[in-house]
PDB file of C-alpha atoms in Angstrom:
ATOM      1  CA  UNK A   1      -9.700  10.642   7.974  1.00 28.00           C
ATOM      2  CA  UNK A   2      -8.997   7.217   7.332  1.00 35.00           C
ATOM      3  CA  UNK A   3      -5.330   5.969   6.677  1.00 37.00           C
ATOM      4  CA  UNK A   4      -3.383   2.917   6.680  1.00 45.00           C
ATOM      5  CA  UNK A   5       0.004   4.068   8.502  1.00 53.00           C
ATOM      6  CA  UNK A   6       1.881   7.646   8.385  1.00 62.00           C
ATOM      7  CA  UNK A   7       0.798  10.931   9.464  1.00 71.00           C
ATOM      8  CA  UNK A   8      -1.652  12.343   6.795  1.00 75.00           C
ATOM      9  CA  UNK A   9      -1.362  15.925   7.818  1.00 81.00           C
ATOM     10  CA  UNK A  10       2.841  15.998   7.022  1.00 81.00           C
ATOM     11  CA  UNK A  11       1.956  14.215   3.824  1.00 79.00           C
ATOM     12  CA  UNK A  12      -0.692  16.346   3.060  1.00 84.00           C
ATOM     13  CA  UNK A  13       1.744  19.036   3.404  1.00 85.00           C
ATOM     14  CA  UNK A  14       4.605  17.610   1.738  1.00 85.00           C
ATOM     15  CA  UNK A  15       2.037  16.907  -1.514  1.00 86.00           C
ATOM     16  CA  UNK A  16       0.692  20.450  -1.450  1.00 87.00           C
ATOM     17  CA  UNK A  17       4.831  21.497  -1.013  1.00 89.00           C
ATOM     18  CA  UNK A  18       6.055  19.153  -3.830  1.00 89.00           C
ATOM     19  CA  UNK A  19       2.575  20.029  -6.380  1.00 91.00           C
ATOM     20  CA  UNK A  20       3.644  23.563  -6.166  1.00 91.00           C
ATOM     21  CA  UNK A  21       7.285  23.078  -6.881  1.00 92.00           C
ATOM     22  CA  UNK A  22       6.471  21.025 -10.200  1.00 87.00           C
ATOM     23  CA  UNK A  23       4.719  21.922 -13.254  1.00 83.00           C
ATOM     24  CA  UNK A  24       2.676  18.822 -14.255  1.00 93.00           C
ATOM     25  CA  UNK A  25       0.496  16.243 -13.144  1.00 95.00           C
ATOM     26  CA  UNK A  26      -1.176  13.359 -15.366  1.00 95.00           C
ATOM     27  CA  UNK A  27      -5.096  13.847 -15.124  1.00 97.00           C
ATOM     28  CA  UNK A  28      -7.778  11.899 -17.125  1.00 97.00           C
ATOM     29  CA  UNK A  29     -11.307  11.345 -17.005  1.00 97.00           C
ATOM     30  CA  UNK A  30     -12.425   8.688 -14.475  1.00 96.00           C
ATOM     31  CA  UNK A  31     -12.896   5.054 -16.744  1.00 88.00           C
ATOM     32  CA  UNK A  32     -11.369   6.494 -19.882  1.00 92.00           C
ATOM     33  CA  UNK A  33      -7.351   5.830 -19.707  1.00 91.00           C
ATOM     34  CA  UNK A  34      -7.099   7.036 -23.298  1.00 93.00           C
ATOM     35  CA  UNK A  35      -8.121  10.908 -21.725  1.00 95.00           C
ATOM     36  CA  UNK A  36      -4.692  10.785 -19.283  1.00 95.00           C
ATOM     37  CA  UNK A  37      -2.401  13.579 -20.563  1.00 96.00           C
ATOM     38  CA  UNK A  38       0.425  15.608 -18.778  1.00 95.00           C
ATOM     39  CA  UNK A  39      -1.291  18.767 -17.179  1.00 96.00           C
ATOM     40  CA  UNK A  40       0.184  21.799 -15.101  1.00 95.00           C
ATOM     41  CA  UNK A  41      -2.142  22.398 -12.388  1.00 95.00           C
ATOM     42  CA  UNK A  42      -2.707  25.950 -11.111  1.00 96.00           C
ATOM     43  CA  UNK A  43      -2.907  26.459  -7.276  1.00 93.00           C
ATOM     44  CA  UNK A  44      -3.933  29.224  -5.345  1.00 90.00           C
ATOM     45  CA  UNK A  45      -2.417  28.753  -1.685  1.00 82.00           C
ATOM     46  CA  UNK A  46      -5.698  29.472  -0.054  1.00 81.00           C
ATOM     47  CA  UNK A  47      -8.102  27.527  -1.634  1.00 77.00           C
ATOM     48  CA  UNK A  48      -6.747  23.566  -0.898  1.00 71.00           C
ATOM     49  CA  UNK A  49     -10.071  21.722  -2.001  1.00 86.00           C
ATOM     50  CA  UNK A  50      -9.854  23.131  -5.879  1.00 94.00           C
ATOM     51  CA  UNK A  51      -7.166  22.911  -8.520  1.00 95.00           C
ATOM     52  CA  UNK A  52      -7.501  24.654 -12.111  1.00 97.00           C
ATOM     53  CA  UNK A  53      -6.508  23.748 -15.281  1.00 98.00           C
ATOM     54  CA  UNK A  54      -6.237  25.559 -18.605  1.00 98.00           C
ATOM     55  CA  UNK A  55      -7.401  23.184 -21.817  1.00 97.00           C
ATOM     56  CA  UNK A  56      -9.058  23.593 -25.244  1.00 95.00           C
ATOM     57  CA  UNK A  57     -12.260  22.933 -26.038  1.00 96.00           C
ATOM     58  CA  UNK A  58     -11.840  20.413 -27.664  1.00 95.00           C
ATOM     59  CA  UNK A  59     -10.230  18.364 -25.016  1.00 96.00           C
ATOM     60  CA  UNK A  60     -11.465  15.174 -24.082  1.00 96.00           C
ATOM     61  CA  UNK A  61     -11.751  17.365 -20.432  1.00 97.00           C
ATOM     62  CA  UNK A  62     -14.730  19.356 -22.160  1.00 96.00           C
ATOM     63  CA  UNK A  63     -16.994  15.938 -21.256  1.00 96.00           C
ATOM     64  CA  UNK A  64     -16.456  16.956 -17.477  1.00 97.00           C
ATOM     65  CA  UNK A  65     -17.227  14.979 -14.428  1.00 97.00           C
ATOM     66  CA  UNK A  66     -15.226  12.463 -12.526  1.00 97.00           C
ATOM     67  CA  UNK A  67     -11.631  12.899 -13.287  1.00 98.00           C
ATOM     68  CA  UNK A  68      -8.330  11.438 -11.481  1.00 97.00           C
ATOM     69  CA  UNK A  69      -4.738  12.631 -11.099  1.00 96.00           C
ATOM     70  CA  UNK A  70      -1.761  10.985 -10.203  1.00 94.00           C
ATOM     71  CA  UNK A  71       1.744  13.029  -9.676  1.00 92.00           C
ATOM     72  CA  UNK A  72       5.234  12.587  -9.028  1.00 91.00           C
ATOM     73  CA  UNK A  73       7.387  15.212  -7.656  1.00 89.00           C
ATOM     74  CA  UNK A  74      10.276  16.310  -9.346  1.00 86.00           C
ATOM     75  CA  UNK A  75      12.886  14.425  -6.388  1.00 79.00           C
ATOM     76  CA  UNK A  76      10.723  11.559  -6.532  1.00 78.00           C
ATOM     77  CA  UNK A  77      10.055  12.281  -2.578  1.00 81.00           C
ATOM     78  CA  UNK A  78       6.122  12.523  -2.991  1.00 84.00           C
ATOM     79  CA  UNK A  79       3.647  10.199  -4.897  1.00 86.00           C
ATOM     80  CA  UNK A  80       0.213  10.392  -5.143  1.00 89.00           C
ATOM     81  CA  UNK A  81      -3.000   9.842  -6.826  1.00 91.00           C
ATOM     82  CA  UNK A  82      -6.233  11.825  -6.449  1.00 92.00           C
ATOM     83  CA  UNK A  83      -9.781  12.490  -8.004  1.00 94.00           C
ATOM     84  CA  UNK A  84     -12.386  14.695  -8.115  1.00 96.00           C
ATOM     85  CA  UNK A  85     -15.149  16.642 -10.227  1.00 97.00           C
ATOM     86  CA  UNK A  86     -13.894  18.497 -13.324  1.00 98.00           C
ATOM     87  CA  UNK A  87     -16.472  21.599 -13.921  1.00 98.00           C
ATOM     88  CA  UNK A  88     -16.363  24.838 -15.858  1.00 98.00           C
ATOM     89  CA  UNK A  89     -14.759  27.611 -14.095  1.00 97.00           C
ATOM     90  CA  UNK A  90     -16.799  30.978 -14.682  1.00 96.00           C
ATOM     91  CA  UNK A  91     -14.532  33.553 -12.551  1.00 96.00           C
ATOM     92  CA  UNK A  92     -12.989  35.988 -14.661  1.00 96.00           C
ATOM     93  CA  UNK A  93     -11.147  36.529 -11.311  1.00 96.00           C
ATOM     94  CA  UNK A  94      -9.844  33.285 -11.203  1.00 96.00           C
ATOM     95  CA  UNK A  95      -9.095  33.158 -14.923  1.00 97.00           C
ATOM     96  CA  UNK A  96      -6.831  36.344 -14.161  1.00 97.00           C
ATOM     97  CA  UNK A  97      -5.069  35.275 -11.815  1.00 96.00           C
ATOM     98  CA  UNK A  98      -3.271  31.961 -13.358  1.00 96.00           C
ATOM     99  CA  UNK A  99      -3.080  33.604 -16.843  1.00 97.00           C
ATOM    100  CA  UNK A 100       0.634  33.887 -17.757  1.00 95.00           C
ATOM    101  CA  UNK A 101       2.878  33.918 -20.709  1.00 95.00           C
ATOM    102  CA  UNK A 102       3.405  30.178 -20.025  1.00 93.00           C
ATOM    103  CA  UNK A 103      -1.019  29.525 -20.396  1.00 95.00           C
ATOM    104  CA  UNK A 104      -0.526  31.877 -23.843  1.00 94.00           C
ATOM    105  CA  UNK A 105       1.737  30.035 -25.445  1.00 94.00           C
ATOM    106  CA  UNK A 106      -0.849  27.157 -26.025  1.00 93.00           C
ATOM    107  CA  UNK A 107      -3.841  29.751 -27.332  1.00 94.00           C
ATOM    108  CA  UNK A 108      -3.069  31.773 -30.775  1.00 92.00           C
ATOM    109  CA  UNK A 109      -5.749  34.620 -29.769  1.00 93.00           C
ATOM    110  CA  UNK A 110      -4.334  34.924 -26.123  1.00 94.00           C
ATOM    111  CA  UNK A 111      -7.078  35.857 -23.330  1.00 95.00           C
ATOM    112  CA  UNK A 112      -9.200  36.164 -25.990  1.00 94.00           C
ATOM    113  CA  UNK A 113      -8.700  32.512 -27.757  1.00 96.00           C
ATOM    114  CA  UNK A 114     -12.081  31.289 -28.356  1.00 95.00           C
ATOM    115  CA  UNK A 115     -10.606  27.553 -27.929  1.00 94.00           C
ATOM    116  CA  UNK A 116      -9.802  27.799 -24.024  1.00 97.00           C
ATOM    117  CA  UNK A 117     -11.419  26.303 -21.645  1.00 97.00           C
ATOM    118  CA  UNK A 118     -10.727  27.323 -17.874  1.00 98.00           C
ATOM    119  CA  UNK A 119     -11.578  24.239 -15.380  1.00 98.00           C
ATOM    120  CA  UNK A 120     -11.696  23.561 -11.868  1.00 97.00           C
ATOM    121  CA  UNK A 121     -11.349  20.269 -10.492  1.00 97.00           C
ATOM    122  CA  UNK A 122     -12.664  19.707  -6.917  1.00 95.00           C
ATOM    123  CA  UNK A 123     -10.465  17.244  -4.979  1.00 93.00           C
ATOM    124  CA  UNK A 124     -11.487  14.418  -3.177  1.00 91.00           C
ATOM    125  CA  UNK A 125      -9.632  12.014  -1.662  1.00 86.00           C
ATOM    126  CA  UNK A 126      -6.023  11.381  -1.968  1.00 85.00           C
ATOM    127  CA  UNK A 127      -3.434   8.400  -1.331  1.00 85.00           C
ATOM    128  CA  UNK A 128       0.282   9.848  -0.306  1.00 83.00           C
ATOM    129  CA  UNK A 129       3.102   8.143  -0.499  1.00 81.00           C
ATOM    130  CA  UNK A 130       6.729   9.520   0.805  1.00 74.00           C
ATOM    131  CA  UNK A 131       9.196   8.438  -1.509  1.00 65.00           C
ATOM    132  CA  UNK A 132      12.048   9.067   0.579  1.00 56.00           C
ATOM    133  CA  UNK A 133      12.481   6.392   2.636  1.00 53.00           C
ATOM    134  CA  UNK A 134      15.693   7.233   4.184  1.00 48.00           C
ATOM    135  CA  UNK A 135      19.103   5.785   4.417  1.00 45.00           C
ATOM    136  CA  UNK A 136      18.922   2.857   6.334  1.00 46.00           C
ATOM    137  CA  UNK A 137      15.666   1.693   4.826  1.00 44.00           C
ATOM    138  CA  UNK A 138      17.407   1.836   1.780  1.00 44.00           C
ATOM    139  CA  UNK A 139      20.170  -0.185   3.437  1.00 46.00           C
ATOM    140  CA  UNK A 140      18.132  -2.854   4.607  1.00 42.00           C
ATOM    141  CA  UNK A 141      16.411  -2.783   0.951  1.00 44.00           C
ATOM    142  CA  UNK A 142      20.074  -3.125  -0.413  1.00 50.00           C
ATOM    143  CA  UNK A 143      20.615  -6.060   1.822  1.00 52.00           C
ATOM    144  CA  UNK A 144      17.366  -8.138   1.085  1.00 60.00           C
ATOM    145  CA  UNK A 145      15.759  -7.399   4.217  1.00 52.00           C
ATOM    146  CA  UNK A 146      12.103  -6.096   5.000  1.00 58.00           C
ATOM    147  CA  UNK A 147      11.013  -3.300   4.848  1.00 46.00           C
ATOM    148  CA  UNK A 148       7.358  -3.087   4.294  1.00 55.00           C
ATOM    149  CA  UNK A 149       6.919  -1.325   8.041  1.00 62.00           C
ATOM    150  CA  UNK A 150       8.881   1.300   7.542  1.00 56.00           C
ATOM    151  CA  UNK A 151       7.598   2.213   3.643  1.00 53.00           C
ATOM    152  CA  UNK A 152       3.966   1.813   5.103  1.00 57.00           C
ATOM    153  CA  UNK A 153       5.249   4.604   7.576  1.00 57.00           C
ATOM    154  CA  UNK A 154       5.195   6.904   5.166  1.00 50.00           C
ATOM    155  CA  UNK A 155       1.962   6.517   3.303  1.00 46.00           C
ATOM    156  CA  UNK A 156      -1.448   7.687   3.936  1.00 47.00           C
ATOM    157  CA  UNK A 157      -4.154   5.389   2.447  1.00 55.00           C
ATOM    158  CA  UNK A 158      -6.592   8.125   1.702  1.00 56.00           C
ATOM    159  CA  UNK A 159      -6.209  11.720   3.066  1.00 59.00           C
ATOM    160  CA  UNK A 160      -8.915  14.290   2.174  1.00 62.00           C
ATOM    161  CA  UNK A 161      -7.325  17.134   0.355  1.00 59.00           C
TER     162      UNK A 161
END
């Protein structure tokens, strides 16, 4: 695991914290800006490589493949950007267990809405970046001073999720 400064594993855990805590995340297809949209992620505790998302066929996301997030927590603590592969999801298991009123609000024929389309994007690498840099970082930042050590501190260059 390769990073710049910063312990990965606390960041890590303080994305995987601050993803679960907030509803949405901007995700788009690798190379094709146009495709970012706001997107609420479904997590299952126990399974830390995959994320799931609920879309309509006719999404830009039914092309698949290389696709990229980038989130903001909701105390603007935790930053971060990550990719991975965007693939059909077949488990009715799965589908199951992150259907909620919330998912059938965006499908007229519920469960049953011929337009859904149940994904599962497989992460790959991350950069982290704690927001919260503390009060006398934010005191030296106040007073024109450096701070590029300390903010460096608390940012992992790439962390595998």
């Amino acid at each position: 695991m390769k990073h710049a400064a910063g312990n990965p594993d606390e960041l890590k855990e303080q994305f995987w914290k601050a993803l679960a805590d907030s509803p949405f995340l901007f995700l788009q297809l690798d190379s094709q800006s146009s495709t970012a949209v706001p997107m609420s992620p479904q997590l299952d505790k126990d399974a830390n490589s995959s994320i799931w998302f609920f879309t309509h066929t006719k999404s830009d996301f039914a092309k698949l493949g290389r696709a990229t997030a980038t989130f903001e927590s909701k105390g603007h603590e935790v930053f971060a950007r990550f990719d991975g592969t965007l693939t059909r999801e077949t488990s009715k298991e799965r589908f199951d267990q992150f259907w909620s009123n919330f998912v059938e609000a965006w499908y007229e024929g519920g469960k049953d809405d011929p337009n859904i389309l149940f994904l599962r994007m497989d992460l790959g690498d991350a950069e982290i970046w704690n927001g919260d840099l503390g009060l006398l970082t934010t005191a030296k930042m106040a007073l024109g001073k450096t701070v590029v050590d300390e903010a460096e501190e608390k940012h992992a260059k790439s962390v595998d999720l």
